[in-house]
Short mmCIF file of C-alpha atoms and ligand atoms in Angstrom, two decimals:
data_model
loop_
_atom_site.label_atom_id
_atom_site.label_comp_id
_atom_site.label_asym_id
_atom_site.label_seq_id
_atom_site.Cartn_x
_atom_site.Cartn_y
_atom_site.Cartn_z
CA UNK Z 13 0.00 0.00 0.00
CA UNK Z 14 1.46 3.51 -0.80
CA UNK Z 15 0.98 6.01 2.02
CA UNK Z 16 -1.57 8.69 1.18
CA UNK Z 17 -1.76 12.61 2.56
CA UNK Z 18 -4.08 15.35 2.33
CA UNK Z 19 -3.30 17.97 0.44
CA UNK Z 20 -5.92 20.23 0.08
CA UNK Z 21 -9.41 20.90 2.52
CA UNK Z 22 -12.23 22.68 1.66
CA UNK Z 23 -15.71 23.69 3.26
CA UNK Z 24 -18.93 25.62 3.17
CA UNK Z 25 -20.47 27.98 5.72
CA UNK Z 26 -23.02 25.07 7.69
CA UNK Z 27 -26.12 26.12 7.68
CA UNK Z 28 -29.85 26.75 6.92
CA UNK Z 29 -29.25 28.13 3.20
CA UNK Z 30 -31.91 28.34 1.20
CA UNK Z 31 -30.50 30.61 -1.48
CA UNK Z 32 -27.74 28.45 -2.65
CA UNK Z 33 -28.48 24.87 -4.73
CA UNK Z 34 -27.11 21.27 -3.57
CA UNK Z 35 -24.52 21.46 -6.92
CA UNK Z 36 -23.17 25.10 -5.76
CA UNK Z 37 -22.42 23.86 -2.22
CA UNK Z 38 -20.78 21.29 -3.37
CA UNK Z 39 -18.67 22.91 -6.01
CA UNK Z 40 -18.31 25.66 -3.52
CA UNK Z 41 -16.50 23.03 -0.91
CA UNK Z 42 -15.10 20.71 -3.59
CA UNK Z 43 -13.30 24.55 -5.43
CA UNK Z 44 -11.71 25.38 -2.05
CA UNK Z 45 -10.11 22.47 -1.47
CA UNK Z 46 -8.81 22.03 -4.90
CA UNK Z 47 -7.63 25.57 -4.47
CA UNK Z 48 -5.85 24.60 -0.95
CA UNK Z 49 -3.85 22.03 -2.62
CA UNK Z 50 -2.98 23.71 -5.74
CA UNK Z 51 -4.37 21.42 -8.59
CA UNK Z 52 -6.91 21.83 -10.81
CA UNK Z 53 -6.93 18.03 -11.86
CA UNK Z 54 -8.39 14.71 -10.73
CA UNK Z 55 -8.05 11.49 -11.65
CA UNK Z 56 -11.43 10.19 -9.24
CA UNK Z 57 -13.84 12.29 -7.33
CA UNK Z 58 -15.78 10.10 -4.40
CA UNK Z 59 -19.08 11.79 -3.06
CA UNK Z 60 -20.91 11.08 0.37
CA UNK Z 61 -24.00 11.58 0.15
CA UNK Z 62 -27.20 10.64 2.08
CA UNK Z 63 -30.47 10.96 0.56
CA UNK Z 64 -30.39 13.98 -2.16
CA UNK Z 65 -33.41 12.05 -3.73
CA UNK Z 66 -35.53 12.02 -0.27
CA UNK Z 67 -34.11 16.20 0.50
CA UNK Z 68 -33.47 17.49 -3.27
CA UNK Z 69 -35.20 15.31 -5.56
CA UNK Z 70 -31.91 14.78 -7.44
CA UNK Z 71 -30.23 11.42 -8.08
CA UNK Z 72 -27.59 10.69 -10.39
CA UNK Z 73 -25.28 12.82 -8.30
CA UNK Z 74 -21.59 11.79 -8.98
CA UNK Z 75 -21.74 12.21 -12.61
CA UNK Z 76 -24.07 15.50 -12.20
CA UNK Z 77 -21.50 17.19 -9.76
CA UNK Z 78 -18.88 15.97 -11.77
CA UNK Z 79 -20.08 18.24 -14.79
CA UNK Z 80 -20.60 21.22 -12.12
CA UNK Z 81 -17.05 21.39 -11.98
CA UNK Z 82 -15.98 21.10 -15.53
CA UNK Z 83 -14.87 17.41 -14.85
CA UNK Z 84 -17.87 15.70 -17.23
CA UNK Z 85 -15.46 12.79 -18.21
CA UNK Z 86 -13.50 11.76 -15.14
CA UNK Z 87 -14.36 8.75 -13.19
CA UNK Z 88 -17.01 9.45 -10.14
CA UNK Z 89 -18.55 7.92 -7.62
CA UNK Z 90 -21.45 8.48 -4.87
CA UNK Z 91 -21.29 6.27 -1.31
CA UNK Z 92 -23.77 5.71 1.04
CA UNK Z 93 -23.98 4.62 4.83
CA UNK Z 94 -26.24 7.13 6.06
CA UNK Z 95 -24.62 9.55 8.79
CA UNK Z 96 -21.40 7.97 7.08
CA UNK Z 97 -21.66 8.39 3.88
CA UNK Z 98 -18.72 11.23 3.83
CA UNK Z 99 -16.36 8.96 6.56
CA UNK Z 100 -17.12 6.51 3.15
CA UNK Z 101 -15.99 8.92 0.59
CA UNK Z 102 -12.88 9.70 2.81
CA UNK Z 103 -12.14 5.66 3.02
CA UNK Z 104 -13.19 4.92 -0.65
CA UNK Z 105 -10.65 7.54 -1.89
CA UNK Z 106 -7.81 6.35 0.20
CA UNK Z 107 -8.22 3.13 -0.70
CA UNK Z 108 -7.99 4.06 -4.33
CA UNK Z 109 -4.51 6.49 -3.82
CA UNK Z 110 -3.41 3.28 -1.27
CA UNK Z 111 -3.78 0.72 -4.18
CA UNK Z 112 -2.38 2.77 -6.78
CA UNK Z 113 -5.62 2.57 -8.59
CA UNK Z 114 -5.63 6.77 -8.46
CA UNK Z 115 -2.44 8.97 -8.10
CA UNK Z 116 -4.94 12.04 -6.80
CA UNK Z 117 -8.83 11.82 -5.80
CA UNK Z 118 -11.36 14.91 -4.86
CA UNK Z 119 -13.59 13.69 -2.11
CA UNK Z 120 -16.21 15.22 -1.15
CA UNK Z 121 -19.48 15.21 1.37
CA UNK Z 122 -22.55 16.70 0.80
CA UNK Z 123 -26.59 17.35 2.03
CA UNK Z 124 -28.81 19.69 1.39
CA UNK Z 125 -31.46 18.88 4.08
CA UNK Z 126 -33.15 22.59 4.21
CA UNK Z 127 -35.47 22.42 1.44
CA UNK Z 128 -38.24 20.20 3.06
CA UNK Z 129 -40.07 20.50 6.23
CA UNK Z 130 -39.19 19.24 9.46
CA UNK Z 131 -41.68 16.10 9.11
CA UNK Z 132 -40.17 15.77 5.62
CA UNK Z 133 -36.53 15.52 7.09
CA UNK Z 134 -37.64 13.17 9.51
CA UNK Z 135 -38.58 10.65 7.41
CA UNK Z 136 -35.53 11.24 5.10
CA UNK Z 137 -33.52 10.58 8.10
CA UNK Z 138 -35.40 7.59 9.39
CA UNK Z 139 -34.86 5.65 6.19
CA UNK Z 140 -31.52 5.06 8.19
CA UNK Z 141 -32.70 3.05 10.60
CA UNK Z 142 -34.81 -0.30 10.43
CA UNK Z 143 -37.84 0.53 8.28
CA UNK Z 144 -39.79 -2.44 8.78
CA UNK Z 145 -39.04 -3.01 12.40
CA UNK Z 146 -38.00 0.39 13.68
CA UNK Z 147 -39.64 3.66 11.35
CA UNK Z 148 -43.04 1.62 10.61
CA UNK Z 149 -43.56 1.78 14.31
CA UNK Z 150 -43.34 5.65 14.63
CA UNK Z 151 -39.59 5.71 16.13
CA UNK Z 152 -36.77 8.39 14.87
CA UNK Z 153 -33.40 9.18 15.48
CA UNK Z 154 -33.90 11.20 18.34
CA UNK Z 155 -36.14 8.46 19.60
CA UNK Z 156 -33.52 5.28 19.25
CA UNK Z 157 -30.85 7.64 20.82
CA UNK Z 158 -33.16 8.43 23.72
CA UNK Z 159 -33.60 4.72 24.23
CA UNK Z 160 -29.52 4.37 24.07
CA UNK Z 161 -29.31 7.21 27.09
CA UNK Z 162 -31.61 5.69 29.13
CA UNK Z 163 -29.65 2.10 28.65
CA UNK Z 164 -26.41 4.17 29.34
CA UNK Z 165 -27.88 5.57 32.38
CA UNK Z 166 -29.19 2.99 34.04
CA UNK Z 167 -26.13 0.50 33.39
CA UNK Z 168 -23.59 2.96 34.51
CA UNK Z 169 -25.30 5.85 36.58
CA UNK Z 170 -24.55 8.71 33.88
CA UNK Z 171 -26.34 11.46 34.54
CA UNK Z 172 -28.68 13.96 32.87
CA UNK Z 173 -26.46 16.62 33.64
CA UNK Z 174 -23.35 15.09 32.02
CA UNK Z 175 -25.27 14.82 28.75
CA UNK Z 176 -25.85 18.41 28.95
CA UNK Z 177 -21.98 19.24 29.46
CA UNK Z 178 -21.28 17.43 26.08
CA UNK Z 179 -23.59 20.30 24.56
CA UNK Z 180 -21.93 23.18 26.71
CA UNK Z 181 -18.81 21.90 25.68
CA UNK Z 182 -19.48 21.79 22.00
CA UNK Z 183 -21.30 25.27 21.73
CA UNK Z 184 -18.60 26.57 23.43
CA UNK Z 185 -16.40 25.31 20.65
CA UNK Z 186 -18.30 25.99 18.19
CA UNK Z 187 -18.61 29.57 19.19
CA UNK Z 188 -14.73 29.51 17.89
CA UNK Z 189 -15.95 28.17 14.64
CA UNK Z 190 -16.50 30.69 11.58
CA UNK Z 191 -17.99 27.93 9.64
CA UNK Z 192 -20.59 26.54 12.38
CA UNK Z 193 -24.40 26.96 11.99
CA UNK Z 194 -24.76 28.15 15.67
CA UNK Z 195 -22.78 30.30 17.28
CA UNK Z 196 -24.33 30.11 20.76
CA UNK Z 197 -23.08 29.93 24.56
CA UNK Z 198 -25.15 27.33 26.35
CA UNK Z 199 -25.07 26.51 29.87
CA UNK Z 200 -26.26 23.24 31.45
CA UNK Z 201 -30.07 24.75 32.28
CA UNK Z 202 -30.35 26.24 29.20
CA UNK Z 203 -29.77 22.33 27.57
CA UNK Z 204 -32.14 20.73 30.01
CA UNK Z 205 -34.83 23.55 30.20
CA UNK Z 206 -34.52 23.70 26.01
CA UNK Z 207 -37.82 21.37 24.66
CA UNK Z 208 -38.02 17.78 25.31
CA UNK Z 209 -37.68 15.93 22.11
CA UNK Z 210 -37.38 12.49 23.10
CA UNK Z 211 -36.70 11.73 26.89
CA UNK Z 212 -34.08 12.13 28.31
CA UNK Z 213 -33.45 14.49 24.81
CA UNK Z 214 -34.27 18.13 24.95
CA UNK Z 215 -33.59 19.84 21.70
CA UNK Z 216 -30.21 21.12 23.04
CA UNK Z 217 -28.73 17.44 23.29
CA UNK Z 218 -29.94 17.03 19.26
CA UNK Z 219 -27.87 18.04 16.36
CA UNK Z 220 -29.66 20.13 13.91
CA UNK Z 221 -30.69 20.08 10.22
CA UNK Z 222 -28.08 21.55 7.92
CA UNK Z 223 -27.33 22.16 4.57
CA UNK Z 224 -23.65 21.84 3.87
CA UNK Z 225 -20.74 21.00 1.96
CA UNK Z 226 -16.85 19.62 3.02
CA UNK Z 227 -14.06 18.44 0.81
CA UNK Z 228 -10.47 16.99 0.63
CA UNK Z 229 -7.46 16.30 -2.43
CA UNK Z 230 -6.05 12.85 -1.62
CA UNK Z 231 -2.61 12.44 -2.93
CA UNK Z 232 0.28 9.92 -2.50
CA UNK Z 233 2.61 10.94 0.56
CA UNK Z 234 5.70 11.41 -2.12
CA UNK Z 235 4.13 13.71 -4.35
CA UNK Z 236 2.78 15.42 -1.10
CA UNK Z 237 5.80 16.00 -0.05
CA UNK Z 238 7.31 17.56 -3.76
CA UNK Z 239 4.59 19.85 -3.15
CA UNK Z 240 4.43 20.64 0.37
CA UNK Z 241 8.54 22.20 0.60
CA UNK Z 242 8.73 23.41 4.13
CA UNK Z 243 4.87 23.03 4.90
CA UNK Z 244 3.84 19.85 7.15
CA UNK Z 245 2.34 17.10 5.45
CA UNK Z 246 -0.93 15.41 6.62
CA UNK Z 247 -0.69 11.70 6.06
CA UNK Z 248 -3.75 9.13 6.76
CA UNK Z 249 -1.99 6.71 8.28
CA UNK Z 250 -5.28 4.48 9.87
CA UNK Z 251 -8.61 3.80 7.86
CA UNK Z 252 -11.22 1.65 9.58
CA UNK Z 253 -14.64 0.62 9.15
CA UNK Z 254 -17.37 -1.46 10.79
CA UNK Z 255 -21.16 -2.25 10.18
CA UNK Z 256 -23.24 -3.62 13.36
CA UNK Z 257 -26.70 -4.53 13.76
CA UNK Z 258 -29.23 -1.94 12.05
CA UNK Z 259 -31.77 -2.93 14.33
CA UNK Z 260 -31.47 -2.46 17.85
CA UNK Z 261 -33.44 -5.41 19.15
CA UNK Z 262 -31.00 -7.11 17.45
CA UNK Z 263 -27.99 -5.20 19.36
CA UNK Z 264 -25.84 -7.66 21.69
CA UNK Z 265 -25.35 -4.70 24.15
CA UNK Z 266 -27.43 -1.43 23.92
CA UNK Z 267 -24.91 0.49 26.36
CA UNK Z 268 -21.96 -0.06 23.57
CA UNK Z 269 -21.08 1.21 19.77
CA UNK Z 270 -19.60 -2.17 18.23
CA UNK Z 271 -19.31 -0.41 15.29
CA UNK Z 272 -17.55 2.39 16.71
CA UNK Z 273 -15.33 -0.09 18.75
CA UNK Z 274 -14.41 -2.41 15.82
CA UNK Z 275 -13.49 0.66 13.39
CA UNK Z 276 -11.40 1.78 16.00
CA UNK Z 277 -9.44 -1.09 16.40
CA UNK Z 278 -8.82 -1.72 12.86
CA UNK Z 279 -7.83 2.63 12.52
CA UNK Z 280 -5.17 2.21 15.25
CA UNK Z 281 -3.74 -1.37 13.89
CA UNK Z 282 -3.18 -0.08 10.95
CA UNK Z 283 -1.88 3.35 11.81
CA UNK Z 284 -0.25 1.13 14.89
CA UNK Z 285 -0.98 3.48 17.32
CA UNK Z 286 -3.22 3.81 20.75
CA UNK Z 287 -5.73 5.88 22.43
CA UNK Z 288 -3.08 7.38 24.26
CA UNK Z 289 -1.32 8.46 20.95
CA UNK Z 290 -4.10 10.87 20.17
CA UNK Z 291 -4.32 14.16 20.19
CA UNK Z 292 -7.35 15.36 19.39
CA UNK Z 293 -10.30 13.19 18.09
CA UNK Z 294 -13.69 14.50 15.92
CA UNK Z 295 -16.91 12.34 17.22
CA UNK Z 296 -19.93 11.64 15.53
CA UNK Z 297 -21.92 13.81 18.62
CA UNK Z 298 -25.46 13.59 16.77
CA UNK Z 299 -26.93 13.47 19.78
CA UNK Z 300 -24.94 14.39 23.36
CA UNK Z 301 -25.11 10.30 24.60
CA UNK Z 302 -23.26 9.54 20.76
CA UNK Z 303 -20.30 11.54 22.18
CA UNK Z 304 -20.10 9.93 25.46
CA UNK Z 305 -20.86 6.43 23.72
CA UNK Z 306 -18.38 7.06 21.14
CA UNK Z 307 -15.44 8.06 23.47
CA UNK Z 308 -16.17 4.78 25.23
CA UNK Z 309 -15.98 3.24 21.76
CA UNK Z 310 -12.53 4.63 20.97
CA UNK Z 311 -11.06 3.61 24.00
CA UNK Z 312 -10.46 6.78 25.60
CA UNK Z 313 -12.46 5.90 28.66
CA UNK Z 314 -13.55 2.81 30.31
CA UNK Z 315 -17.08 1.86 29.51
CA UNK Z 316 -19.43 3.95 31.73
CA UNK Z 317 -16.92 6.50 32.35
CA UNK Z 318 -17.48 8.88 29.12
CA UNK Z 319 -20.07 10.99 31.39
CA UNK Z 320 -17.63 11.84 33.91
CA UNK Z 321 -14.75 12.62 31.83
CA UNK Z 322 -17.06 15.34 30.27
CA UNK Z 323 -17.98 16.54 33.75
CA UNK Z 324 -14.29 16.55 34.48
CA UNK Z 325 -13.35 18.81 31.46
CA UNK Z 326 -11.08 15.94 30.14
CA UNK Z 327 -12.76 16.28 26.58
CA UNK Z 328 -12.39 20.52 26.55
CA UNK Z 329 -10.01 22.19 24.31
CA UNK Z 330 -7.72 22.63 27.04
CA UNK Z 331 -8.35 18.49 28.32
CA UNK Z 332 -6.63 15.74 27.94
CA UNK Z 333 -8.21 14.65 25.21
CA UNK Z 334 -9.73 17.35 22.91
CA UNK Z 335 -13.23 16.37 21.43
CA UNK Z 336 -15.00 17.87 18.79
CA UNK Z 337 -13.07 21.11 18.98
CA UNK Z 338 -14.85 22.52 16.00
CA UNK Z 339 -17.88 22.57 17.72
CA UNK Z 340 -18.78 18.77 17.05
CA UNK Z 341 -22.32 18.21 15.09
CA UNK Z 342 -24.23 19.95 18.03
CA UNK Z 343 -22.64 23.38 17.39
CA UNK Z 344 -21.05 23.04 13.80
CA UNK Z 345 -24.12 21.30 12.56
CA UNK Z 346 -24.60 17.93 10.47
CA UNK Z 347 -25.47 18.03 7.02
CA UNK Z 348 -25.31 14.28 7.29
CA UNK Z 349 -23.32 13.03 4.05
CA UNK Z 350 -21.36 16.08 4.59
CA UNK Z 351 -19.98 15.60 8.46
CA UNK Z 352 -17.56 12.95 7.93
CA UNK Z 353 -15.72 14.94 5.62
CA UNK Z 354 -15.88 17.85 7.19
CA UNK Z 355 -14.65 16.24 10.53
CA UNK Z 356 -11.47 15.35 8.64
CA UNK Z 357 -11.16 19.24 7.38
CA UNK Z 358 -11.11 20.13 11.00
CA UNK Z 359 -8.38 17.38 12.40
CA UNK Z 360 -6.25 18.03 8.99
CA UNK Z 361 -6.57 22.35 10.02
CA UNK Z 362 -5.49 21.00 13.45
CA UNK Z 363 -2.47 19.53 12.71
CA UNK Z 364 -1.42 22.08 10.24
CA UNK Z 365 -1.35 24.87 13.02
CA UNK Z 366 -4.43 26.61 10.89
CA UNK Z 367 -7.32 26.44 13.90
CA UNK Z 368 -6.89 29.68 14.78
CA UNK Z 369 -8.33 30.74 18.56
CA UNK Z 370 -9.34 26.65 18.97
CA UNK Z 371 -6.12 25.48 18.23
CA UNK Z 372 -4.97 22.73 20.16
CA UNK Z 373 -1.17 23.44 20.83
CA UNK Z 374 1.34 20.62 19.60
CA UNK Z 375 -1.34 18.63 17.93
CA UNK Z 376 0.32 16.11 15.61
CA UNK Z 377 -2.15 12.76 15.81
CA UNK Z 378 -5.85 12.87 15.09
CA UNK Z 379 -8.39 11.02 14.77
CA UNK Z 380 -11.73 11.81 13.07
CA UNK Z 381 -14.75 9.28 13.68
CA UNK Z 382 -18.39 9.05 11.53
CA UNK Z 383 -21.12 6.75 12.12
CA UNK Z 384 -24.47 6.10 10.70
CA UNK Z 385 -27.88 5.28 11.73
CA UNK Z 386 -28.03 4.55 15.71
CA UNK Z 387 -24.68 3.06 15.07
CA UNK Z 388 -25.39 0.51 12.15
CA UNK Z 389 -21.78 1.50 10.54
CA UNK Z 390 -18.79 3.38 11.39
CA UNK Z 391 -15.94 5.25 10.00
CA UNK Z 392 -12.34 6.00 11.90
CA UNK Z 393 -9.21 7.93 10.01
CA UNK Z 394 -6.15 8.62 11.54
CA UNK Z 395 -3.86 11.19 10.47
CA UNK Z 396 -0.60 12.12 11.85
CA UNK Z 397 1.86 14.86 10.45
CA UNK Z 398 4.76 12.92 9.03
N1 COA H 648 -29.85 22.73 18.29
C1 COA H 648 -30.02 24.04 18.57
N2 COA H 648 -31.03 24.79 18.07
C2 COA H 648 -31.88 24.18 17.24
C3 COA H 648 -31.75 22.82 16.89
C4 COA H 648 -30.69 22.10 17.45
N3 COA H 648 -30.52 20.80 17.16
N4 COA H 648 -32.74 22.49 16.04
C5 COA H 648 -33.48 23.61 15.86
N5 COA H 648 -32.96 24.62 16.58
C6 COA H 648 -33.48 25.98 16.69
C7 COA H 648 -33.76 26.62 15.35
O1 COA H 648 -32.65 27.37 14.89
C8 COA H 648 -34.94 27.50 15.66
O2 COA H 648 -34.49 28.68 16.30
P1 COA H 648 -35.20 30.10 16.01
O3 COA H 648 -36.62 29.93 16.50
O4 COA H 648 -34.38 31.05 16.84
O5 COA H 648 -35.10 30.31 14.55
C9 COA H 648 -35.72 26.71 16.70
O6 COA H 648 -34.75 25.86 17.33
C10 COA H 648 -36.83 25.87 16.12
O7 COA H 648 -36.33 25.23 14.97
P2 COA H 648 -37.14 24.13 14.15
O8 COA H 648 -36.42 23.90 12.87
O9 COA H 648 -38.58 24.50 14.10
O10 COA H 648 -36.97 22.86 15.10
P3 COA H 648 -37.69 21.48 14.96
O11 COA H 648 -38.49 21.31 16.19
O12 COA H 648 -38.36 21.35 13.62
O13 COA H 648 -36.45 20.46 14.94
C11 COA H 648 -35.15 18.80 16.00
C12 COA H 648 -35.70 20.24 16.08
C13 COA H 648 -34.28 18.56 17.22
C14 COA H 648 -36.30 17.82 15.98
C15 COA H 648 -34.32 18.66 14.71
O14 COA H 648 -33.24 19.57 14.76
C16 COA H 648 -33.83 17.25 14.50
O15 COA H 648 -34.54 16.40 14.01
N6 COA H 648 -32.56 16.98 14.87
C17 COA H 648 -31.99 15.64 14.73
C18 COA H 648 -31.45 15.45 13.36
C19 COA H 648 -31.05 13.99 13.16
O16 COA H 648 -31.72 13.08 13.56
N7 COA H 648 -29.93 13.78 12.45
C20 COA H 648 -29.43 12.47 12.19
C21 COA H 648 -28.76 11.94 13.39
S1 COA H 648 -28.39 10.22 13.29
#
């Protein structure tokens, strides 16, 4: 396998924007980050996307975004896992540069989730999960997550209030974020007191509905380097996935992320590295008990311990372990087959020294992780600078 960098990032403003198209916040993203890197040439371009059919009424994506760009002819491709779709288009284009199949690859992520209604997203959003056994019965997303915090809290005594602090925590950073949908200070009342959604979920512990577009170049490490003269180089050097149960009743243990816990173990064999080796980490927050769950997951904490470590400020941008220092998908917001691109965006500004006021000093290993559904698949990247 040839070792692969990142040499250019890209992203749109998250947000609700309903004067700008699905294809120009994608070319606006996918521009930028061929811009960063200095190219104006592909040989692949991978797209994450969702549900544009369910939100936009537009299929045939890869080839149609292709064309946006002037790139009508070069190979493209759309991937879907829900929530992961973009931590997809991240692994599908490494893969590609790894094998040798592609010497350079534009991914990108992408949703526009703003032109329907509420109801309308729902539904979109609910085709994630079990549609026979699950969203036939009535249940969404914040539903199935409010049934994982309840698990959570009675197996290991987390509390309320430590949900809320993963929402403080994230506003706060997001706050520091010119790109994220809400710049708003929270405080722990304000999260519980918000509207109950689905209990123990107030609207608060939810992530919202976004439109929004991220993007990367993928090149080989060598040519990276020819490029880069003096400037660090971003390499991906860990690329796991996982699927678990869609359903679920079907779930060997409700109070754990198998998916999260499996892609994590195959991110940090290959990249041969540890918990303790990270810096910084991106979770897939979509809802506050994801973060804790996920943290769990990645072996930062001991099972049943993510809730404290919150409380404790071990996960602030000053902790131990930095989480979701662009404001996570609470703050930043989750245009869903956008987020696991733009979660890479944010560790790759981190360990060039380019976060501005939420940079977290000497970072040098991060780790960026995307799931989708209530945990039905999972994405983990590693990248160090080499
Ligand atoms: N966090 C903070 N503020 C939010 C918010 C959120 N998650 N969602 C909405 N708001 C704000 C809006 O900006 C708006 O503020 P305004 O009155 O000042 O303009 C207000 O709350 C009402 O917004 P509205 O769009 O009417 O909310 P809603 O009740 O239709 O939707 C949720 C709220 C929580 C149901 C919706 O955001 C949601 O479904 N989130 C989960 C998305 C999801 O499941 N993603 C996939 C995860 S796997």
């Amino acid at each position: 396998m040839r070792d692969v960098a990142v040499i250019g990032i890209g992203m749109t403003s998250f947000g609700e924007l309903w004067e700008t198209p699905l294809r120009s916040l994608w070319a606006e993203a996918a521009l930028a980050a061929l811009d960063n890197a200095g190219i104006d040439s592909v040989d692949l371009v991978t797209i994450g996307c969702m549900s544009s059919g369910l939100f936009t009424g537009q299929e045939h994506l890869a080839s149609l975004l292709a064309d946006e760009l002037g790139m009508a002819g070069v190979p493209a491709t759309r991937v879907e896992s829900a929530c992961a779709s973009g931590g997809l288009a991240v692994r599908a284009g490494f893969a590609e540069v790894a094998s040798g199949l592609c010497d350079t690859v534009l991914v990108t992520g992408v949703e526009k989730m703003t032109d329907v209604d509420g109801a309308d997203a729902t539904y979109a959003l609910g085709t994630a999960a079990d549609a026979e056994w699950e969203g036939f019965h009535g249940v969404t997303f914040p539903g199935l997550y409010a049934m994982l915090a309840r698990i959570h809290m009675q197996k290991y005594g987390t509390t309320r209030e430590q949900l809320a602090r993963v929402a403080v925590k994230n506003h706060a950073n997001g706050l520091l974020n010119p790109h994220a949908q809400y710049h708003l200070k929270v405080t722990v009342q304000d999260v519980v007191n918000s509207t109950l959604v689905a209990d123990p979920l107030c609207l608060l512990d939810c992530s919202p509905v976004t439109d929004g577009a991220a993007a990367l170049v993928l090149t080989t490490a060598e040519r990276a380097r020819e490029i880069a003269g003096d400037k660090p180089v971003v390499v991906i050097t860990g690329s796991g996935m996982a699927t678990d149960t869609v359903t679920l009743a079907n779930r060997a243990d409700l109070a754990e992320l198998g998916a999260v816990k499996l892609a994590g173990e195959r991110a940090y064999a290959m990249a041969r590295r540890k918990p303790e080796d990270i810096h910084l980490v991106e979770v897939h927050d979509c809802f506050t008990i994801a973060e804790i769950m996920a943290t769990e997951a990645l072996g930062f904490f001991n099972p049943g311990f993510g809730g404290s470590a919150v409380e404790k400020g071990l996960t602030s941008l000053q902790g131990k372990i930095p989480v979701n220092t662009s404001g996570g998908l609470k703050s930043k917001g989750h245009p869903v087959g956008a987020t696991g691109v733009a979660q890479v965006v944010e560790i790759v500004s981190q360990l060039r020294g380019e976060a501005g006021q939420r940079q977290v000093q000497g970072a040098k290993i991060g780790m960026a992780q995307n799931m989708g559904g209530s945990g039905g698949s999972s994405v983990v990247h590693i990248l160090e600078v080499v």
